[in-house]
Amino acid sequence: MTDKAYEIKLDIFEGPLDLLLYLIRKNEVDIYDIPIALITKQYMEYINVMRSLNLDLAGEYLLLAATLTHIKSRMLLPTSEEEEEEDEDPREELVRQLLEYKTFKEAALGLDRMSILGRDVFSRDQAFDEIEGDDQLFREIGIFELVEAFRRVSVGTGRHDIMEIDVEKISLSDRINDIVDELEKRGELTFTDLLRETDSRRRLIYTFLAILELMKLRIINAYQAVPYGAIRIRLAGGTDG
Amino acid sequence: MDNLKAVIEALIFVSDTPVTVAVIEGILEDVTKKELSSTVDDLIREYKERGGGIFLKEIAGGYQFRTGETLTPWVRKLKGQKPMDLSPAAMETLAVIAYRQPVMKSEIEKVRGVDVSGLLRGLLEKNLVRIMGRKNVPGRPIIYGTTRKFLETFGLKALSDLPTLREFKELEG
Amino acid sequence: MDNLKAVIEALIFVSDTPVTVAVIEGILEDVTKKELSSTVDDLIREYKERGGGIFLKEIAGGYQFRTGETLTPWVRKLKGQKPMDLSPAAMETLAVIAYRQPVMKSEIEKVRGVDVSGLLRGLLEKNLVRIMGRKNVPGRPIIYGTTRKFLETFGLKALSDLPTLREFKELEG
């Protein structure tokens, strides 16, 4: 095969597994019994051509090259007779991966063959809407749009403290919201109302942290009628006005 | 052409403005204007005789499907239910509240760099944002957080389902 | 109601997204769900038997008029726009998400053997894929799934309407 032939094929591969599938198909070999030496050799040839063409070779191609080489060397190792039955075929994991990839590659082709809106079939264009919509109704908005909006403002300020929000911080907000919800519903709660026996350690910690944060912000007040009595919490000063 | 009527119908259907005979002629090259006109007339008659919910009408020198005039009340009712979108500015304000809550207005403004009073009012009215309380310091600033409806609108089980910016950045590859 | 069929037809016609039976029910208050469903079915059959340029289809849990599949070349000519084009790599990524959802990014990458960050972002931007939340495993990774728009784009009634995945013979032992 000449370099020219490689060149034509290069950009049509969706990744190393795709290249491997192509080689298996081209050589008309059984995917369940891949001649590893032959396929590895051809795979390396492709990799070398890509390199010589200074193509940006994704690390994944090299990773699979290493895997192939490793399998090849394992296939060459002699195995003793009693080991043989237990030993799995060194190719097994790779074959499994290839079969799975092949399944989804075909599923993708299946999707592509469907009647795609805007490509094969069309619905009616809606240029304008003469009637205003209802303010209380929302279409379901994707979280992606929300995060994207947050990223936009954060990048604008260039401030690191804004960017740095972790799962812990958001989980704490969850607990804060739950507690305020409960207080709005019931007016007053005791400390123990907020803690359930079934709570995980993590949830207990978040509950305490949330109460501390709410007290620090003075969104809630804590009372104790008698010494050592139940600690009661209320929303401070009401939420209106 | 066998399916001339079907093609014309599809063309008029997908267009958001009335379709003229000249436009159809440009698409179906080997059909005469006369043939086109008579086919469109057939279609108009068919829809009229059928007496369904939609009719083919001649409008502004072209043709367009329109809903029957007697059906306007129902159509209006449907259109009135059309869900609203949030403007990018409202979305950004909402995002800051969602991620930074419980948060004061001054903090939101520091991040967004502009006054957010109007946007906040809008989000409160839409019940996506709520007042969680007032901080007991001079000026008694209001503290904001998100609502249950916020979670529903975004299909979230809890706020902790929100991705962090670090996770989001990973998508840039 | 005498003109129930006409009203339903008009409602589906004016909407820019598939209209569900629930939405129609909310507009026509005194009609039963059963009556609505059977009337919609009548309409679907009518358009099918007529074999014209438009058809009523069940899409994403609702109903929408769409042009006939054989008319694509002409409609495309009228539209003159480039259709939404998904690269084979994007289509593969979408296929893994569609069939494996809710799915983590790392799972998609394991199947495809390549990094999918950019592709995932593109699919999120096109609103074909959405963030569904987090998986309850250590690290709470983000999980992805398909959107309503995915169903609309591929003309599916529901996810269960996806063609069955042709799984390959598992390895023995």
Coordinates of C-alpha atoms in Angstrom, one line a residue:
Chain A
M1 CA 0.0 0.0 0.0
T2 CA 1.4 3.4 -0.9
D3 CA 1.4 6.5 1.2
K4 CA -1.1 8.0 -1.0
A5 CA -3.7 5.3 -0.1
Y6 CA -3.1 5.9 3.6
E7 CA -3.5 9.6 3.1
I8 CA -7.0 9.3 1.6
K9 CA -8.2 7.2 4.5
L10 CA -6.8 9.1 7.4
D11 CA -9.5 11.7 8.0
I12 CA -12.3 9.2 7.8
F13 CA -11.5 7.5 11.1
E14 CA -13.4 8.5 14.2
G15 CA -10.7 7.2 16.5
P16 CA -8.3 4.3 17.1
L17 CA -11.1 1.8 17.4
D18 CA -12.6 2.8 14.1
L19 CA -9.2 2.4 12.5
L20 CA -8.9 -1.0 14.0
L21 CA -12.4 -2.0 12.8
Y22 CA -11.4 -0.8 9.3
L23 CA -8.3 -3.0 9.3
I24 CA -10.2 -6.0 10.4
R25 CA -12.8 -5.5 7.7
K26 CA -10.1 -4.8 5.0
N27 CA -8.2 -8.0 5.8
E28 CA -11.5 -9.9 6.0
V29 CA -10.6 -11.5 9.3
D30 CA -12.8 -12.8 12.1
I31 CA -13.3 -10.1 14.8
Y32 CA -13.6 -13.0 17.3
D33 CA -10.2 -14.3 16.3
I34 CA -8.0 -11.3 15.3
P35 CA -4.6 -12.1 13.9
I36 CA -2.9 -9.7 16.3
A37 CA 0.6 -9.8 14.7
L38 CA -0.8 -8.8 11.2
I39 CA -3.3 -6.2 12.5
T40 CA -0.7 -4.6 14.9
K41 CA 1.8 -4.3 12.0
Q42 CA -0.7 -2.6 9.8
Y43 CA -2.0 -0.4 12.6
M44 CA 1.6 0.8 13.3
E45 CA 2.1 1.5 9.6
Y46 CA -0.9 3.9 9.7
I47 CA 0.4 5.5 12.9
N48 CA 3.8 6.0 11.3
V49 CA 2.3 7.6 8.2
M50 CA 0.2 9.9 10.3
R51 CA 3.3 10.9 12.2
S52 CA 5.4 11.4 9.0
L53 CA 2.6 13.7 7.7
N54 CA 2.9 15.6 11.0
L55 CA -0.8 15.0 11.7
D56 CA -1.9 15.9 15.1
L57 CA -2.0 12.4 16.4
A58 CA -4.4 12.1 19.4
G59 CA -2.9 10.3 22.4
E60 CA -5.6 7.7 22.1
Y61 CA -4.1 6.3 18.9
L62 CA -0.8 5.7 20.7
L63 CA -2.5 4.2 23.7
L64 CA -4.2 1.6 21.5
A65 CA -0.8 1.0 19.7
A66 CA 0.7 0.2 23.1
T67 CA -2.3 -2.1 24.0
L68 CA -1.9 -4.0 20.7
T69 CA 1.9 -4.4 21.2
H70 CA 1.2 -5.7 24.7
I71 CA -1.4 -8.2 23.5
K72 CA 1.0 -9.4 20.8
S73 CA 3.7 -10.1 23.3
R74 CA 1.3 -11.9 25.6
M75 CA 0.2 -14.1 22.7
L76 CA 3.8 -15.1 22.1
L77 CA 4.4 -16.2 25.6
P78 CA 4.2 -20.0 26.0
T79 CA 1.6 -21.1 28.5
S80 CA 1.9 -24.3 30.5
E81 CA -0.9 -26.8 30.0
E82 CA -2.7 -26.5 33.3
E83 CA -2.6 -22.7 33.1
E84 CA -4.1 -22.7 29.6
E85 CA -7.7 -23.4 30.6
E86 CA -7.8 -20.6 33.2
D87 CA -5.9 -18.1 31.1
E88 CA -8.2 -15.9 29.2
D89 CA -7.4 -14.9 25.7
P90 CA -5.3 -11.7 25.9
R91 CA -7.4 -10.3 23.1
E92 CA -10.7 -10.7 24.9
E93 CA -11.0 -7.2 26.4
L94 CA -10.1 -5.6 23.1
V95 CA -12.6 -7.7 21.2
R96 CA -15.3 -6.8 23.7
Q97 CA -14.5 -3.1 23.3
L98 CA -14.5 -3.4 19.5
L99 CA -17.8 -5.1 19.5
E100 CA -19.4 -2.5 21.7
Y101 CA -18.0 0.3 19.5
K102 CA -19.2 -1.5 16.4
T103 CA -22.7 -1.7 17.9
F104 CA -22.8 2.1 18.5
K105 CA -21.2 2.9 15.2
E106 CA -24.1 1.1 13.5
A107 CA -26.6 2.7 15.9
A108 CA -25.2 6.1 14.7
L109 CA -25.7 5.1 11.1
G110 CA -29.3 4.0 12.1
L111 CA -29.9 7.5 13.5
D112 CA -28.5 9.1 10.4
R113 CA -30.9 7.1 8.2
M114 CA -33.9 8.4 10.1
S115 CA -36.0 11.3 8.8
I116 CA -34.3 14.2 10.5
L117 CA -36.3 17.3 11.0
G118 CA -34.8 20.2 9.0
R119 CA -32.9 17.8 6.7
D120 CA -35.4 15.2 5.4
V121 CA -38.8 16.4 6.7
F122 CA -40.0 19.8 7.7
S123 CA -42.4 21.4 10.1
R124 CA -44.0 24.8 9.7
D125 CA -41.8 27.8 10.1
Q126 CA -43.1 30.3 12.7
A127 CA -41.9 33.8 11.9
F128 CA -43.8 35.8 14.5
D129 CA -46.2 35.4 17.3
E130 CA -48.9 38.0 17.6
I131 CA -50.1 36.9 21.0
E132 CA -47.9 37.4 24.1
G133 CA -47.1 34.4 26.2
D134 CA -47.9 33.7 29.8
D135 CA -45.3 34.9 32.2
Q136 CA -45.8 32.0 34.6
L137 CA -45.0 29.3 32.1
F138 CA -41.6 28.3 31.1
R139 CA -40.3 25.9 28.7
E140 CA -38.0 23.4 30.3
I141 CA -34.7 25.2 30.2
G142 CA -31.5 23.2 30.1
I143 CA -29.0 23.4 32.9
F144 CA -26.4 23.9 30.2
E145 CA -27.8 27.3 29.5
L146 CA -27.7 28.3 33.1
V147 CA -24.1 27.2 33.6
E148 CA -23.1 28.8 30.4
A149 CA -24.7 32.1 31.7
F150 CA -22.8 31.8 34.9
R151 CA -19.5 31.1 33.1
R152 CA -20.1 34.2 31.0
V153 CA -20.4 36.5 33.9
S154 CA -17.6 34.8 35.8
V155 CA -15.2 35.1 32.9
G156 CA -16.2 38.8 32.6
T157 CA -15.1 39.6 36.1
G158 CA -12.0 37.4 36.0
R159 CA -12.4 36.9 39.7
H160 CA -11.3 33.6 41.0
D161 CA -13.5 33.6 44.1
I162 CA -16.5 33.7 41.9
M163 CA -15.4 30.9 39.7
E164 CA -14.6 28.6 42.6
I165 CA -17.8 27.0 43.5
D166 CA -17.7 23.4 44.5
V167 CA -20.2 20.7 45.0
E168 CA -19.9 21.2 48.8
K169 CA -21.0 24.8 48.5
I170 CA -24.0 23.9 46.3
S171 CA -25.0 21.1 48.7
L172 CA -24.9 23.6 51.5
S173 CA -27.3 25.8 49.6
D174 CA -29.6 22.9 49.2
R175 CA -29.8 22.4 52.9
I176 CA -30.3 26.1 53.5
N177 CA -33.2 26.2 51.0
D178 CA -34.8 23.1 52.7
I179 CA -34.6 24.7 56.1
V180 CA -36.1 28.0 54.9
D181 CA -38.8 26.1 53.1
E182 CA -39.7 24.3 56.4
L183 CA -39.7 27.5 58.4
E184 CA -41.9 29.2 55.9
K185 CA -44.3 26.3 56.2
R186 CA -44.3 25.7 59.9
G187 CA -43.1 29.1 61.4
E188 CA -41.0 27.6 64.1
L189 CA -38.8 24.5 64.3
T190 CA -36.7 22.9 67.0
F191 CA -33.2 21.9 66.3
T192 CA -34.1 18.3 66.5
D193 CA -36.9 18.7 64.0
L194 CA -34.3 19.3 61.4
L195 CA -32.3 16.2 62.2
R196 CA -33.6 12.8 61.4
E197 CA -32.3 9.5 62.6
T198 CA -31.9 8.3 59.1
D199 CA -29.7 11.2 58.1
S200 CA -26.3 10.4 56.9
R201 CA -23.2 11.9 58.6
R202 CA -22.7 14.1 55.6
R203 CA -26.3 15.4 55.8
L204 CA -26.0 16.1 59.5
I205 CA -22.9 18.2 58.9
Y206 CA -24.6 20.1 56.1
T207 CA -27.6 20.8 58.4
F208 CA -25.4 22.2 61.1
L209 CA -23.4 24.3 58.6
A210 CA -26.7 25.5 57.1
I211 CA -28.0 26.6 60.5
L212 CA -24.8 28.4 61.3
E213 CA -24.8 30.2 57.9
L214 CA -28.5 31.2 58.3
M215 CA -27.7 32.6 61.8
K216 CA -24.7 34.4 60.6
L217 CA -26.8 36.0 57.9
R218 CA -29.4 36.6 60.5
I219 CA -32.1 35.0 58.3
I220 CA -33.0 32.9 61.4
N221 CA -33.0 33.5 65.1
A222 CA -32.5 30.8 67.7
Y223 CA -34.3 30.8 71.0
Q224 CA -34.1 28.7 74.1
A225 CA -37.0 29.1 76.6
V226 CA -35.3 27.4 79.5
P227 CA -31.6 26.5 80.1
Y228 CA -30.9 23.2 78.4
G229 CA -34.3 23.4 76.8
A230 CA -35.0 22.7 73.1
I231 CA -33.4 25.2 70.8
R232 CA -36.1 26.8 68.6
I233 CA -35.4 28.6 65.4
R234 CA -37.6 31.1 63.5
L235 CA -37.2 33.2 60.5
A236 CA -35.9 36.6 61.6
G237 CA -38.0 39.7 61.0
G238 CA -40.3 38.1 58.3
T239 CA -39.6 37.9 54.7
D240 CA -41.9 40.7 53.4
G241 CA -41.6 44.4 53.3
Chain B
M1 CA -45.5 15.2 -12.6
D2 CA -47.5 12.8 -10.5
N3 CA -47.3 14.3 -7.1
L4 CA -47.4 18.0 -8.2
K5 CA -50.2 18.7 -5.7
A6 CA -48.3 17.1 -2.8
V7 CA -45.2 19.1 -3.6
I8 CA -47.1 22.4 -3.8
E9 CA -48.9 21.7 -0.6
A10 CA -45.6 20.9 1.2
L11 CA -44.0 24.0 -0.1
I12 CA -46.8 26.3 1.0
F13 CA -47.0 24.5 4.4
V14 CA -43.3 25.0 5.4
S15 CA -43.1 28.6 4.4
D16 CA -43.6 31.3 7.1
T17 CA -44.8 33.8 4.4
P18 CA -47.3 33.5 1.6
V19 CA -45.7 31.5 -1.3
T20 CA -46.1 33.0 -4.8
V21 CA -46.6 31.0 -8.0
A22 CA -43.3 32.5 -9.2
V23 CA -41.5 30.9 -6.3
I24 CA -43.1 27.5 -6.9
E25 CA -42.3 27.8 -10.6
G26 CA -38.6 28.4 -9.7
I27 CA -38.5 25.2 -7.8
L28 CA -40.5 23.0 -10.2
E29 CA -38.8 23.9 -13.4
D30 CA -40.7 22.0 -16.0
V31 CA -44.2 22.9 -14.9
T32 CA -46.2 25.7 -16.6
K33 CA -47.6 28.6 -14.7
K34 CA -51.1 27.5 -15.8
E35 CA -50.7 24.0 -14.5
L36 CA -49.5 25.4 -11.2
S37 CA -52.3 27.9 -10.8
S38 CA -55.0 25.2 -11.5
T39 CA -53.4 22.8 -9.1
V40 CA -53.3 25.5 -6.3
D41 CA -57.0 26.2 -7.1
D42 CA -57.7 22.5 -6.7
L43 CA -56.0 22.5 -3.3
I44 CA -57.9 25.6 -2.2
R45 CA -61.2 24.0 -3.2
E46 CA -60.3 20.7 -1.5
Y47 CA -59.6 22.3 1.9
K48 CA -62.7 24.4 1.6
E49 CA -65.0 21.4 0.9
R50 CA -63.4 19.4 3.6
G51 CA -64.2 22.2 6.2
G52 CA -61.5 21.2 8.6
G53 CA -59.3 23.3 10.9
I54 CA -57.0 24.7 8.2
F55 CA -57.7 26.4 4.9
L56 CA -55.5 27.4 2.0
K57 CA -55.9 31.1 1.3
E58 CA -54.7 33.6 -1.3
I59 CA -52.8 36.2 0.6
A60 CA -50.7 39.2 -0.6
G61 CA -50.2 37.7 -4.1
G62 CA -49.2 34.3 -2.7
Y63 CA -50.7 31.3 -0.9
Q64 CA -50.7 30.4 2.7
F65 CA -52.4 28.0 5.1
R66 CA -54.5 29.7 7.8
T67 CA -56.6 28.3 10.6
G68 CA -60.4 28.6 10.2
E69 CA -61.8 32.0 11.4
T70 CA -64.3 30.3 13.7
L71 CA -61.5 28.6 15.6
T72 CA -59.7 31.8 16.7
P73 CA -60.7 31.6 20.4
W74 CA -59.1 28.2 20.8
V75 CA -56.0 29.2 18.9
R76 CA -55.6 32.3 21.0
K77 CA -55.9 30.2 24.1
L78 CA -53.1 27.9 22.9
K79 CA -50.9 30.8 22.0
G80 CA -51.5 32.4 25.4
Q81 CA -50.0 29.3 26.9
K82 CA -46.8 29.6 25.0
P83 CA -43.9 29.4 27.5
M84 CA -41.7 32.4 27.9
D85 CA -37.9 32.5 27.5
L86 CA -35.6 34.2 29.9
S87 CA -33.5 37.0 28.4
P88 CA -29.7 36.4 28.6
A89 CA -29.4 39.1 31.3
A90 CA -32.1 37.5 33.4
M91 CA -30.4 34.1 32.9
E92 CA -27.1 35.5 34.0
T93 CA -28.7 37.1 37.1
L94 CA -30.5 33.8 37.9
A95 CA -27.2 31.9 37.4
V96 CA -25.4 34.1 39.9
I97 CA -28.2 33.6 42.5
A98 CA -28.3 29.9 41.9
Y99 CA -24.6 29.4 42.4
R100 CA -23.9 32.0 45.1
Q101 CA -27.0 31.8 47.2
P102 CA -27.9 32.9 49.8
V103 CA -26.8 36.2 48.2
M104 CA -27.4 39.9 48.6
K105 CA -28.3 42.2 45.7
S106 CA -25.1 44.1 46.1
E107 CA -23.1 40.9 45.6
I108 CA -25.0 40.1 42.4
E109 CA -24.4 43.5 41.1
K110 CA -20.7 43.2 41.9
V111 CA -20.5 40.1 39.7
R112 CA -22.7 41.4 36.9
G113 CA -21.4 44.9 37.0
V114 CA -24.8 46.5 36.5
D115 CA -27.9 47.3 38.4
V116 CA -30.1 44.3 38.7
S117 CA -33.2 45.7 40.4
G118 CA -35.5 45.2 37.4
L119 CA -34.2 41.8 36.6
L120 CA -34.6 40.7 40.2
R121 CA -38.2 41.9 40.3
G122 CA -38.9 39.9 37.2
L123 CA -37.3 36.7 38.6
L124 CA -39.3 37.2 41.9
E125 CA -42.5 37.7 39.9
K126 CA -41.8 34.5 37.9
N127 CA -41.3 32.7 41.2
L128 CA -37.8 31.5 40.2
V129 CA -36.2 33.5 43.0
R130 CA -37.3 34.3 46.5
I131 CA -36.4 36.5 49.4
M132 CA -34.9 34.4 52.1
G133 CA -34.7 37.1 54.6
R134 CA -33.1 40.4 55.5
K135 CA -29.7 40.7 57.0
N136 CA -29.8 42.4 60.4
V137 CA -27.2 45.0 59.6
P138 CA -27.6 48.6 58.8
G139 CA -29.7 49.0 55.7
R140 CA -31.2 45.5 56.3
P141 CA -30.2 44.2 52.9
I142 CA -32.4 41.5 51.3
I143 CA -31.0 38.0 50.9
Y144 CA -32.0 36.1 47.8
G145 CA -32.2 32.4 47.0
T146 CA -33.9 30.1 44.4
T147 CA -37.3 28.4 44.7
R148 CA -38.6 24.9 44.2
K149 CA -40.0 26.2 40.9
F150 CA -36.5 27.0 39.8
L151 CA -35.5 23.4 40.4
E152 CA -38.6 22.2 38.4
T153 CA -37.9 24.6 35.5
F154 CA -34.4 23.3 35.1
G155 CA -35.4 19.7 35.8
L156 CA -33.1 19.4 38.8
K157 CA -33.6 17.2 41.8
A158 CA -31.5 19.4 44.0
L159 CA -29.1 22.3 43.6
S160 CA -26.2 19.9 44.1
D161 CA -27.1 18.5 40.7
L162 CA -25.8 21.7 39.2
P163 CA -22.4 21.2 37.6
T164 CA -19.5 23.2 39.0
L165 CA -17.6 25.5 36.7
R166 CA -14.6 23.3 36.9
E167 CA -16.6 20.4 35.7
F168 CA -18.1 22.5 33.0
K169 CA -14.7 23.6 31.8
E170 CA -13.8 20.0 31.1
L171 CA -16.2 20.0 28.3
E172 CA -14.0 22.4 26.4
G173 CA -11.6 19.6 26.0
Chain C
M1 CA -68.7 19.6 20.2
D2 CA -69.4 19.5 16.5
N3 CA -66.1 20.7 15.1
L4 CA -63.8 19.0 17.5
K5 CA -61.7 17.6 14.7
A6 CA -61.3 21.0 13.2
V7 CA -60.3 22.6 16.4
I8 CA -57.7 19.9 17.1
E9 CA -56.3 20.3 13.6
A10 CA -56.0 24.0 14.0
L11 CA -54.3 23.8 17.3
I12 CA -51.7 21.3 16.1
F13 CA -51.2 23.4 13.0
V14 CA -50.4 26.7 14.8
S15 CA -48.0 25.3 17.3
D16 CA -44.3 25.3 16.6
T17 CA -43.7 22.2 18.8
P18 CA -45.6 18.9 19.0
V19 CA -48.9 19.4 20.8
T20 CA -49.7 16.9 23.5
V21 CA -53.2 15.6 24.3
A22 CA -52.8 17.2 27.8
V23 CA -52.4 20.7 26.2
I24 CA -55.5 20.2 24.0
E25 CA -57.4 18.9 27.0
G26 CA -56.6 22.1 28.9
I27 CA -58.0 24.2 26.1
L28 CA -61.1 22.2 25.3
E29 CA -62.3 21.6 28.8
D30 CA -65.4 19.4 28.4
V31 CA -63.8 16.8 26.2
T32 CA -62.5 13.5 27.5
K33 CA -59.0 12.3 26.9
K34 CA -60.3 9.3 25.1
E35 CA -62.4 11.3 22.7
L36 CA -59.4 13.5 22.0
S37 CA -57.1 10.6 21.3
S38 CA -59.5 8.9 19.0
T39 CA -60.1 12.2 17.1
V40 CA -56.4 12.7 16.6
D41 CA -56.1 9.1 15.4
D42 CA -58.8 9.8 12.9
L43 CA -56.9 12.9 11.6
I44 CA -53.7 10.9 11.4
R45 CA -55.4 8.3 9.3
E46 CA -57.1 10.9 7.1
Y47 CA -53.9 12.5 6.2
K48 CA -52.2 9.2 5.6
E49 CA -55.0 8.0 3.2
R50 CA -55.0 11.2 1.4
G51 CA -51.3 10.9 0.6
G52 CA -50.7 14.6 0.1
G53 CA -47.8 16.9 0.9
I54 CA -48.3 16.9 4.7
F55 CA -48.8 14.2 7.3
L56 CA -49.8 14.3 11.0
K57 CA -47.2 12.5 13.0
E58 CA -46.9 11.4 16.6
I59 CA -43.7 13.0 17.9
A60 CA -42.1 13.4 21.4
G61 CA -45.4 12.5 23.1
G62 CA -47.4 15.0 21.0
Y63 CA -48.6 15.6 17.5
Q64 CA -47.1 17.7 14.7
F65 CA -47.7 18.2 11.0
R66 CA -44.6 17.3 8.9
T67 CA -43.9 17.2 5.2
G68 CA -43.9 13.9 3.4
E69 CA -40.5 12.1 3.2
T70 CA -40.5 11.9 -0.6
L71 CA -40.8 15.6 -1.0
T72 CA -37.4 16.5 0.6
P73 CA -35.6 17.7 -2.5
W74 CA -38.2 20.4 -3.3
V75 CA -38.7 21.6 0.2
R76 CA -35.0 21.8 0.7
K77 CA -34.7 23.9 -2.4
L78 CA -37.3 26.3 -1.1
K79 CA -35.6 26.5 2.3
G80 CA -32.2 27.0 0.7
Q81 CA -30.6 26.6 4.0
K82 CA -28.0 24.1 5.2
P83 CA -29.7 21.4 7.2
M84 CA -28.5 20.7 10.7
D85 CA -25.5 18.5 10.0
L86 CA -24.1 16.2 12.6
S87 CA -20.6 14.8 11.9
P88 CA -20.2 11.0 12.1
A89 CA -18.3 11.5 15.4
A90 CA -21.1 13.7 16.8
M91 CA -23.7 11.1 15.6
E92 CA -21.7 8.3 17.3
T93 CA -21.5 10.3 20.6
L94 CA -25.2 11.0 20.3
A95 CA -26.0 7.3 19.7
V96 CA -24.1 6.3 22.9
I97 CA -26.0 8.9 24.9
A98 CA -29.4 8.0 23.4
Y99 CA -29.0 4.3 24.1
R100 CA -27.1 4.4 27.3
Q101 CA -28.7 7.3 29.2
P102 CA -28.2 8.4 31.8
V103 CA -24.6 8.1 31.0
M104 CA -21.3 9.6 32.3
K105 CA -18.8 11.3 30.0
S106 CA -16.2 8.7 30.9
E107 CA -18.5 5.9 29.8
I108 CA -19.0 7.5 26.4
E109 CA -15.3 7.9 26.0
K110 CA -14.7 4.3 26.9
V111 CA -17.1 3.2 24.2
R112 CA -15.7 5.5 21.5
G113 CA -12.1 5.3 22.5
V114 CA -11.6 9.0 22.2
D115 CA -12.1 12.2 24.2
V116 CA -15.6 13.6 23.6
S117 CA -15.5 16.9 25.4
G118 CA -15.9 19.1 22.3
L119 CA -18.5 16.9 20.8
L120 CA -20.5 16.8 24.0
R121 CA -20.4 20.5 24.3
G122 CA -21.6 20.8 20.7
L123 CA -24.5 18.5 21.4
L124 CA -25.4 20.5 24.5
E125 CA -25.3 23.7 22.5
K126 CA -27.6 22.2 19.9
N127 CA -29.9 21.2 22.7
L128 CA -30.0 17.6 21.6
V129 CA -28.3 16.5 24.9
R130 CA -28.9 17.7 28.4
I131 CA -27.3 17.4 31.8
M132 CA -29.6 15.1 33.8
G133 CA -27.9 15.5 37.2
R134 CA -25.3 13.5 39.0
K135 CA -24.7 9.9 39.5
N136 CA -24.7 8.7 43.1
V137 CA -21.2 7.2 43.1
P138 CA -18.0 8.7 44.6
G139 CA -17.1 11.9 42.9
R140 CA -20.8 12.4 41.9
P141 CA -20.0 12.6 38.2
I142 CA -22.4 14.5 35.9
I143 CA -24.8 12.3 33.8
Y144 CA -26.1 13.1 30.4
G145 CA -29.2 12.2 28.5
T146 CA -31.2 13.3 25.4
T147 CA -33.7 16.1 25.2
R148 CA -37.2 16.6 23.9
K149 CA -35.6 18.3 20.9
F150 CA -33.7 15.1 20.2
L151 CA -37.0 13.2 19.9
E152 CA -38.4 16.0 17.7
T153 CA -35.3 16.1 15.5
F154 CA -35.4 12.3 14.9
G155 CA -39.1 12.1 14.7
L156 CA -39.5 9.8 17.6
K157 CA -42.6 9.3 19.7
A158 CA -40.5 8.4 22.8
L159 CA -37.1 7.0 23.6
S160 CA -38.7 3.5 23.4
D161 CA -39.3 4.3 19.8
L162 CA -35.6 4.1 19.0
P163 CA -34.6 1.2 16.8
T164 CA -33.4 -1.7 18.8
L165 CA -29.7 -1.8 19.3
R166 CA -28.2 -4.7 17.3
E167 CA -26.0 -6.1 20.0
F168 CA -23.2 -8.3 18.8
K169 CA -22.7 -11.8 20.0
E170 CA -21.0 -11.7 23.4
L171 CA -17.8 -13.5 23.8
E172 CA -17.8 -16.9 25.3
G173 CA -16.0 -17.2 28.5

